[in-house]
């Protein structure tokens, strides 16, 4: 009985290297654009965006940390900076005092709105513009399957 090779075949290796480029270089490119045009990091933009999508712009720190793939200490330090800038307010969760809620302020929402046009343009340039509509559909289907497997392995929520 032949054992499977411990190495990726040529096609797998090429795909893997392309994926690594995207996973490593795409966030860095988005970070550079946001720093230059909005004075915030890609992570900060992502946190503001996640808060903006939450019901009434409010979510628990622990949930926000999970959604943003962050630790609570890292998120808490960011929330300190956001509070100073008046982009969020925090308060104890009235339904369970063990949790802290973050609420996006009008000023925080405006920062997101002001930062979005160039950021979205950069995402389009780097991710969507190089692909045809059919390629986007195929890429989306393939990426969803990989993401679902990764989420399941990481113990995160699945769609």
Tab-separated table of C-alpha atoms in Angstrom:
chain	number	residue	atom	x	y	z
A	1	UNK	CA	0.000	0.000	0.000
A	2	UNK	CA	1.394	3.376	-1.034
A	3	UNK	CA	1.478	6.021	1.641
A	4	UNK	CA	0.546	9.533	0.614
A	5	UNK	CA	3.456	11.846	-0.028
A	6	UNK	CA	4.245	14.256	2.811
A	7	UNK	CA	4.816	16.959	0.176
A	8	UNK	CA	2.437	19.066	-1.821
A	9	UNK	CA	2.365	18.319	-5.528
A	10	UNK	CA	3.392	21.075	-7.950
A	11	UNK	CA	-0.145	22.391	-8.478
A	12	UNK	CA	-0.850	22.394	-4.734
A	13	UNK	CA	2.461	24.117	-3.997
A	14	UNK	CA	1.746	26.891	-6.515
A	15	UNK	CA	-1.740	27.424	-5.113
A	16	UNK	CA	-0.394	27.376	-1.549
A	17	UNK	CA	2.285	29.975	-2.378
A	18	UNK	CA	-0.318	32.228	-4.023
A	19	UNK	CA	-2.564	31.878	-0.975
A	20	UNK	CA	0.318	32.747	1.348
A	21	UNK	CA	1.012	35.856	-0.726
A	22	UNK	CA	-2.612	36.933	-0.375
A	23	UNK	CA	-2.801	36.096	3.343
A	24	UNK	CA	0.422	37.957	4.133
A	25	UNK	CA	0.653	40.759	1.572
A	26	UNK	CA	-3.024	41.761	1.245
A	27	UNK	CA	-3.450	42.851	4.887
A	28	UNK	CA	-0.156	44.752	4.685
A	29	UNK	CA	-1.277	46.554	1.509
A	30	UNK	CA	-4.620	47.432	3.088
A	31	UNK	CA	-2.834	48.605	6.220
A	32	UNK	CA	-0.539	50.924	4.223
A	33	UNK	CA	-3.490	52.450	2.373
A	34	UNK	CA	-5.512	53.024	5.550
A	35	UNK	CA	-2.547	54.468	7.427
A	36	UNK	CA	-1.798	56.840	4.560
A	37	UNK	CA	-5.370	57.932	3.814
A	38	UNK	CA	-7.155	57.638	7.165
A	39	UNK	CA	-4.491	57.419	9.880
A	40	UNK	CA	-5.792	54.084	11.138
A	41	UNK	CA	-4.720	50.479	10.740
A	42	UNK	CA	-6.535	47.729	8.883
A	43	UNK	CA	-7.287	46.149	12.274
A	44	UNK	CA	-8.758	49.409	13.588
A	45	UNK	CA	-10.884	49.775	10.466
A	46	UNK	CA	-12.079	46.189	10.874
A	47	UNK	CA	-13.104	46.790	14.485
A	48	UNK	CA	-15.016	49.949	13.538
A	49	UNK	CA	-16.685	48.098	10.660
A	50	UNK	CA	-17.699	45.168	12.887
A	51	UNK	CA	-19.152	47.553	15.453
A	52	UNK	CA	-21.064	49.382	12.734
A	53	UNK	CA	-22.657	46.089	11.660
A	54	UNK	CA	-23.734	45.148	15.191
A	55	UNK	CA	-27.288	45.784	16.356
A	56	UNK	CA	-27.417	49.457	17.372
A	57	UNK	CA	-23.628	49.585	16.930
A	58	UNK	CA	-23.185	47.717	20.212
A	59	UNK	CA	-21.557	44.398	21.023
A	60	UNK	CA	-19.753	42.670	23.854
A	61	UNK	CA	-15.984	43.008	23.908
A	62	UNK	CA	-15.619	39.232	23.959
A	63	UNK	CA	-17.799	38.830	20.863
A	64	UNK	CA	-15.998	41.651	19.064
A	65	UNK	CA	-12.625	40.110	19.911
A	66	UNK	CA	-13.766	36.768	18.483
A	67	UNK	CA	-15.161	38.380	15.314
A	68	UNK	CA	-11.946	40.363	14.790
A	69	UNK	CA	-9.664	37.426	15.663
A	70	UNK	CA	-8.189	39.409	18.531
A	71	UNK	CA	-7.354	38.798	22.151
A	72	UNK	CA	-9.310	40.665	24.790
A	73	UNK	CA	-6.202	42.515	26.043
A	74	UNK	CA	-5.363	43.733	22.518
A	75	UNK	CA	-8.942	44.802	21.906
A	76	UNK	CA	-9.148	46.505	25.287
A	77	UNK	CA	-6.054	48.608	24.505
A	78	UNK	CA	-7.592	49.582	21.186
A	79	UNK	CA	-10.871	50.465	22.897
A	80	UNK	CA	-8.903	52.730	25.274
A	81	UNK	CA	-7.601	54.648	22.237
A	82	UNK	CA	-11.030	54.672	20.600
A	83	UNK	CA	-12.576	56.067	23.799
A	84	UNK	CA	-10.026	58.889	23.906
A	85	UNK	CA	-10.924	59.722	20.292
A	86	UNK	CA	-14.610	59.452	21.253
A	87	UNK	CA	-15.230	56.763	18.633
A	88	UNK	CA	-16.779	54.348	21.144
A	89	UNK	CA	-18.284	54.322	24.597
A	90	UNK	CA	-18.053	51.338	26.871
A	91	UNK	CA	-20.357	50.239	29.608
A	92	UNK	CA	-21.159	47.175	31.653
A	93	UNK	CA	-23.646	44.844	29.983
A	94	UNK	CA	-26.896	45.405	31.932
A	95	UNK	CA	-28.038	41.846	31.187
A	96	UNK	CA	-24.835	40.312	32.589
A	97	UNK	CA	-22.409	42.456	34.563
A	98	UNK	CA	-19.502	40.142	33.757
A	99	UNK	CA	-19.360	41.579	30.245
A	100	UNK	CA	-18.419	44.968	28.837
A	101	UNK	CA	-20.221	46.469	25.856
A	102	UNK	CA	-18.703	48.692	23.212
A	103	UNK	CA	-20.981	51.108	21.354
A	104	UNK	CA	-19.922	52.971	18.250
A	105	UNK	CA	-20.488	56.728	18.591
A	106	UNK	CA	-21.555	59.070	15.823
A	107	UNK	CA	-17.943	60.258	15.680
A	108	UNK	CA	-16.718	56.662	15.309
A	109	UNK	CA	-19.257	55.962	12.602
A	110	UNK	CA	-18.139	59.123	10.796
A	111	UNK	CA	-14.504	57.981	10.961
A	112	UNK	CA	-15.549	54.733	9.320
A	113	UNK	CA	-17.602	56.534	6.658
A	114	UNK	CA	-14.716	58.915	5.930
A	115	UNK	CA	-12.216	56.030	5.722
A	116	UNK	CA	-14.347	53.744	3.564
A	117	UNK	CA	-14.114	55.185	0.027
A	118	UNK	CA	-10.361	54.789	-0.454
A	119	UNK	CA	-10.335	51.516	1.473
A	120	UNK	CA	-13.123	50.017	-0.618
A	121	UNK	CA	-11.399	51.244	-3.785
A	122	UNK	CA	-8.192	49.501	-2.672
A	123	UNK	CA	-10.066	46.259	-1.928
A	124	UNK	CA	-11.681	46.416	-5.354
A	125	UNK	CA	-8.330	47.091	-7.071
A	126	UNK	CA	-6.522	44.276	-5.298
A	127	UNK	CA	-9.208	41.588	-4.993
A	128	UNK	CA	-12.125	42.063	-7.363
A	129	UNK	CA	-10.877	43.988	-10.409
A	130	UNK	CA	-8.370	41.301	-11.505
A	131	UNK	CA	-11.210	38.759	-11.734
A	132	UNK	CA	-14.041	38.275	-14.192
A	133	UNK	CA	-17.552	37.798	-12.816
A	134	UNK	CA	-17.277	34.049	-13.370
A	135	UNK	CA	-13.888	33.928	-11.623
A	136	UNK	CA	-15.342	35.839	-8.657
A	137	UNK	CA	-18.165	33.293	-8.352
A	138	UNK	CA	-15.775	30.337	-8.523
A	139	UNK	CA	-13.303	31.992	-6.170
A	140	UNK	CA	-16.117	32.790	-3.741
A	141	UNK	CA	-17.390	29.218	-3.755
A	142	UNK	CA	-13.912	27.765	-3.256
A	143	UNK	CA	-12.954	30.298	-0.588
A	144	UNK	CA	-16.202	29.655	1.318
A	145	UNK	CA	-15.411	25.944	1.490
A	146	UNK	CA	-11.887	26.576	2.744
A	147	UNK	CA	-13.102	29.186	5.254
A	148	UNK	CA	-15.781	26.824	6.548
A	149	UNK	CA	-13.186	24.101	7.122
A	150	UNK	CA	-10.858	26.546	8.875
A	151	UNK	CA	-13.697	27.891	11.064
A	152	UNK	CA	-14.729	24.388	12.033
A	153	UNK	CA	-11.129	23.441	12.863
A	154	UNK	CA	-10.700	26.641	14.901
A	155	UNK	CA	-13.919	25.952	16.787
A	156	UNK	CA	-15.503	29.149	15.511
A	157	UNK	CA	-19.035	29.640	14.227
A	158	UNK	CA	-19.946	28.244	10.851
A	159	UNK	CA	-22.385	29.814	8.463
